[in-house]
């Protein structure tokens, strides 16, 4: 038995002996799979590798793993001629060993790209680099990665283009067809992977988000019309506990329209920031939990939605701590497990939504 497996088994024993979870006897992955839904979370290499208790909690709660950063160009591509596969290989191997589905994030994005890539000016060279990258990365993990965010955050109506696409490095060099190219190249490298168009800020009823939703529908329709292998929409779902802009009817209609195009839907990056909520820890937890409940109870009515991924599992490890901290310096509390890996009020909301949702076929 490998050192990793031995450590993991020990951790499961220790963790499952904790009264709070042992008594409950329910896990998010179990509640989800009872209805035909896949639940999982993003994690990063160093936390899963080094924190044995966290690893055990992850395996207890999750049926899917996605790499928070390790498959981004900024990590994977130190230079044009080199790949740094070590952390991504570890994560994909970990998922294989523990029979977790793996969601790959992400192949074409305007953000988190290395400096050397930003310096490439020649469109033909950029095209070659994009195709080689996707062919190499998707090919390396073919059969091990269930789904890929093939293209991420390509719609940006504020950029003023009639097609509402983002004026990214890829678009400037290759035109809108870079999106088609990314999907087609990924499909050629792994014909069995579920290919996802992933988008942020499409959950709320604000003018900007309404425009982005329209841009996403337009893009998906164009891709489908052109026979591009786009199989699902990823709705990131980074939510705000302090927001009052969620309109159930508007969001529900959007999901129906997406499903009507013949694509599946994944919630790919859900968390709920509490950065603008005041009050006691219990009041903050309650606001976060209510946001999960209100959102998921609507989203999960759509049976084309078959996967829910949270952007992290424990409040111990959340990007919000460093990238969007609370102004008062208190710790963020956006996720289903607390710092001690015990279920939060948000966990209970997610569990409740899973119990009540209709069966997926
Ligand atoms: O790895 C370096 C480390 O060496 C260095 O010491 C440190 C100094 O700040 O930075 C580290 O890199 C950071 C990396 O996270 C790992 O912690 C980057 O600066 C930081 O920009 C990066 O942030 C990530 C961000 O995407 C940008 O890639 C967040 O962790 C990650 O949660 C976030 O995830 C995005 C999704 O990919 C797309 N949707 C939105 C979501 C939230 O922003």
Short mmCIF file of N, CA and C and ligand atoms in Angstrom, two decimals, residues 44 68-69 72 74-75 105-106 109 111-112 152-153 198 200 236 238 269 271 311 318-320 322-323, ligand 1:
data_model
loop_
_atom_site.label_atom_id
_atom_site.label_comp_id
_atom_site.label_asym_id
_atom_site.label_seq_id
_atom_site.Cartn_x
_atom_site.Cartn_y
_atom_site.Cartn_z
N UNK A 44 -6.84 22.33 -3.73
CA UNK A 44 -5.53 22.43 -4.35
C UNK A 44 -4.57 21.39 -3.80
N UNK A 68 -8.19 23.61 -8.19
CA UNK A 68 -8.50 25.05 -8.10
C UNK A 68 -7.58 25.87 -9.02
N UNK A 69 -6.33 25.52 -9.09
CA UNK A 69 -5.38 26.32 -9.89
C UNK A 69 -4.41 25.50 -10.75
N UNK A 72 -4.36 25.54 -14.63
CA UNK A 72 -4.33 26.83 -15.32
C UNK A 72 -2.97 27.01 -16.00
N UNK A 74 -1.03 29.43 -15.95
CA UNK A 74 -0.04 30.09 -15.09
C UNK A 74 0.76 29.07 -14.27
N UNK A 75 0.12 27.94 -13.96
CA UNK A 75 0.81 26.90 -13.19
C UNK A 75 1.43 25.87 -14.12
N UNK A 105 -10.14 22.26 -14.99
CA UNK A 105 -10.35 23.73 -15.04
C UNK A 105 -9.00 24.39 -15.27
N UNK A 106 -8.73 25.02 -16.36
CA UNK A 106 -9.54 25.32 -17.52
C UNK A 106 -8.61 25.46 -18.73
N UNK A 109 -8.72 30.62 -21.16
CA UNK A 109 -9.20 31.68 -20.25
C UNK A 109 -8.30 32.89 -20.49
N UNK A 111 -7.47 34.91 -18.12
CA UNK A 111 -6.81 35.23 -16.85
C UNK A 111 -5.81 34.13 -16.50
N UNK A 112 -4.89 34.45 -15.59
CA UNK A 112 -3.93 33.46 -15.10
C UNK A 112 -3.16 32.81 -16.25
N UNK A 152 -13.48 29.45 -20.59
CA UNK A 152 -13.92 30.09 -19.34
C UNK A 152 -14.10 31.59 -19.53
N UNK A 153 -15.28 32.08 -19.17
CA UNK A 153 -15.54 33.53 -19.06
C UNK A 153 -15.25 34.28 -20.36
N UNK A 198 -17.86 27.58 -19.39
CA UNK A 198 -18.00 27.99 -17.99
C UNK A 198 -18.08 29.51 -17.90
N UNK A 200 -19.12 33.18 -15.39
CA UNK A 200 -19.37 33.79 -14.08
C UNK A 200 -20.38 34.93 -14.20
N UNK A 236 -20.89 29.38 -12.67
CA UNK A 236 -19.91 29.37 -11.57
C UNK A 236 -20.57 29.49 -10.20
N UNK A 238 -20.56 32.08 -7.81
CA UNK A 238 -19.93 32.78 -6.68
C UNK A 238 -20.96 33.81 -6.21
N UNK A 269 -18.62 26.35 -9.37
CA UNK A 269 -17.70 27.02 -8.44
C UNK A 269 -18.45 27.67 -7.28
N UNK A 271 -19.78 29.21 -4.04
CA UNK A 271 -19.50 29.62 -2.65
C UNK A 271 -20.30 30.88 -2.39
N UNK A 311 -16.62 25.77 -4.49
CA UNK A 311 -15.25 26.24 -4.75
C UNK A 311 -14.48 26.19 -3.43
N UNK A 318 -10.17 28.71 1.57
CA UNK A 318 -11.01 29.38 0.58
C UNK A 318 -10.25 30.54 -0.04
N UNK A 319 -10.39 30.69 -1.34
CA UNK A 319 -9.73 31.79 -2.06
C UNK A 319 -10.17 33.14 -1.52
N UNK A 320 -11.38 33.19 -0.92
CA UNK A 320 -11.89 34.48 -0.45
C UNK A 320 -11.02 35.06 0.67
N UNK A 322 -7.86 35.25 0.90
CA UNK A 322 -6.77 36.10 0.40
C UNK A 322 -7.20 37.02 -0.73
N UNK A 323 -8.11 36.54 -1.60
CA UNK A 323 -8.45 37.32 -2.81
C UNK A 323 -9.57 38.33 -2.56
O1 LIG B 1 1.25 30.28 -6.29
C1 LIG B 1 1.57 31.64 -5.96
C2 LIG B 1 2.53 31.68 -4.84
O2 LIG B 1 3.74 31.11 -5.26
C3 LIG B 1 2.74 33.13 -4.39
O3 LIG B 1 3.53 33.16 -3.24
C4 LIG B 1 1.40 33.80 -4.08
C5 LIG B 1 1.53 35.25 -3.75
O4 LIG B 1 0.28 35.92 -3.79
O5 LIG B 1 0.56 33.68 -5.21
C6 LIG B 1 0.30 32.34 -5.57
O6 LIG B 1 -0.56 32.27 -6.65
C7 LIG B 1 -1.92 32.62 -6.41
C8 LIG B 1 -2.79 31.43 -6.63
O7 LIG B 1 -4.14 31.81 -6.52
C9 LIG B 1 -2.52 30.29 -5.65
O8 LIG B 1 -2.80 30.72 -4.35
C10 LIG B 1 -2.26 33.75 -7.35
O9 LIG B 1 -1.53 34.92 -7.00
C11 LIG B 1 -3.73 34.03 -7.27
O10 LIG B 1 -4.08 34.95 -8.30
C12 LIG B 1 -4.51 32.76 -7.49
O11 LIG B 1 -5.87 33.06 -7.33
C13 LIG B 1 -6.77 32.14 -7.91
C14 LIG B 1 -7.61 32.89 -8.96
O12 LIG B 1 -8.62 32.04 -9.43
C15 LIG B 1 -6.78 33.31 -10.16
O13 LIG B 1 -6.30 32.19 -10.88
C16 LIG B 1 -7.65 31.60 -6.79
O14 LIG B 1 -6.86 30.78 -5.94
C17 LIG B 1 -8.78 30.77 -7.40
O15 LIG B 1 -9.68 30.40 -6.38
C18 LIG B 1 -9.52 31.61 -8.43
O16 LIG B 1 -10.51 30.79 -9.02
C19 LIG B 1 -11.32 31.46 -10.00
C20 LIG B 1 -11.61 30.43 -11.10
O17 LIG B 1 -10.39 29.94 -11.62
C21 LIG B 1 -12.46 31.06 -12.20
N1 LIG B 1 -13.67 31.63 -11.65
C22 LIG B 1 -13.48 32.58 -10.56
C23 LIG B 1 -12.68 31.94 -9.44
C24 LIG B 1 -12.53 32.89 -8.25
O18 LIG B 1 -11.81 34.03 -8.63
#
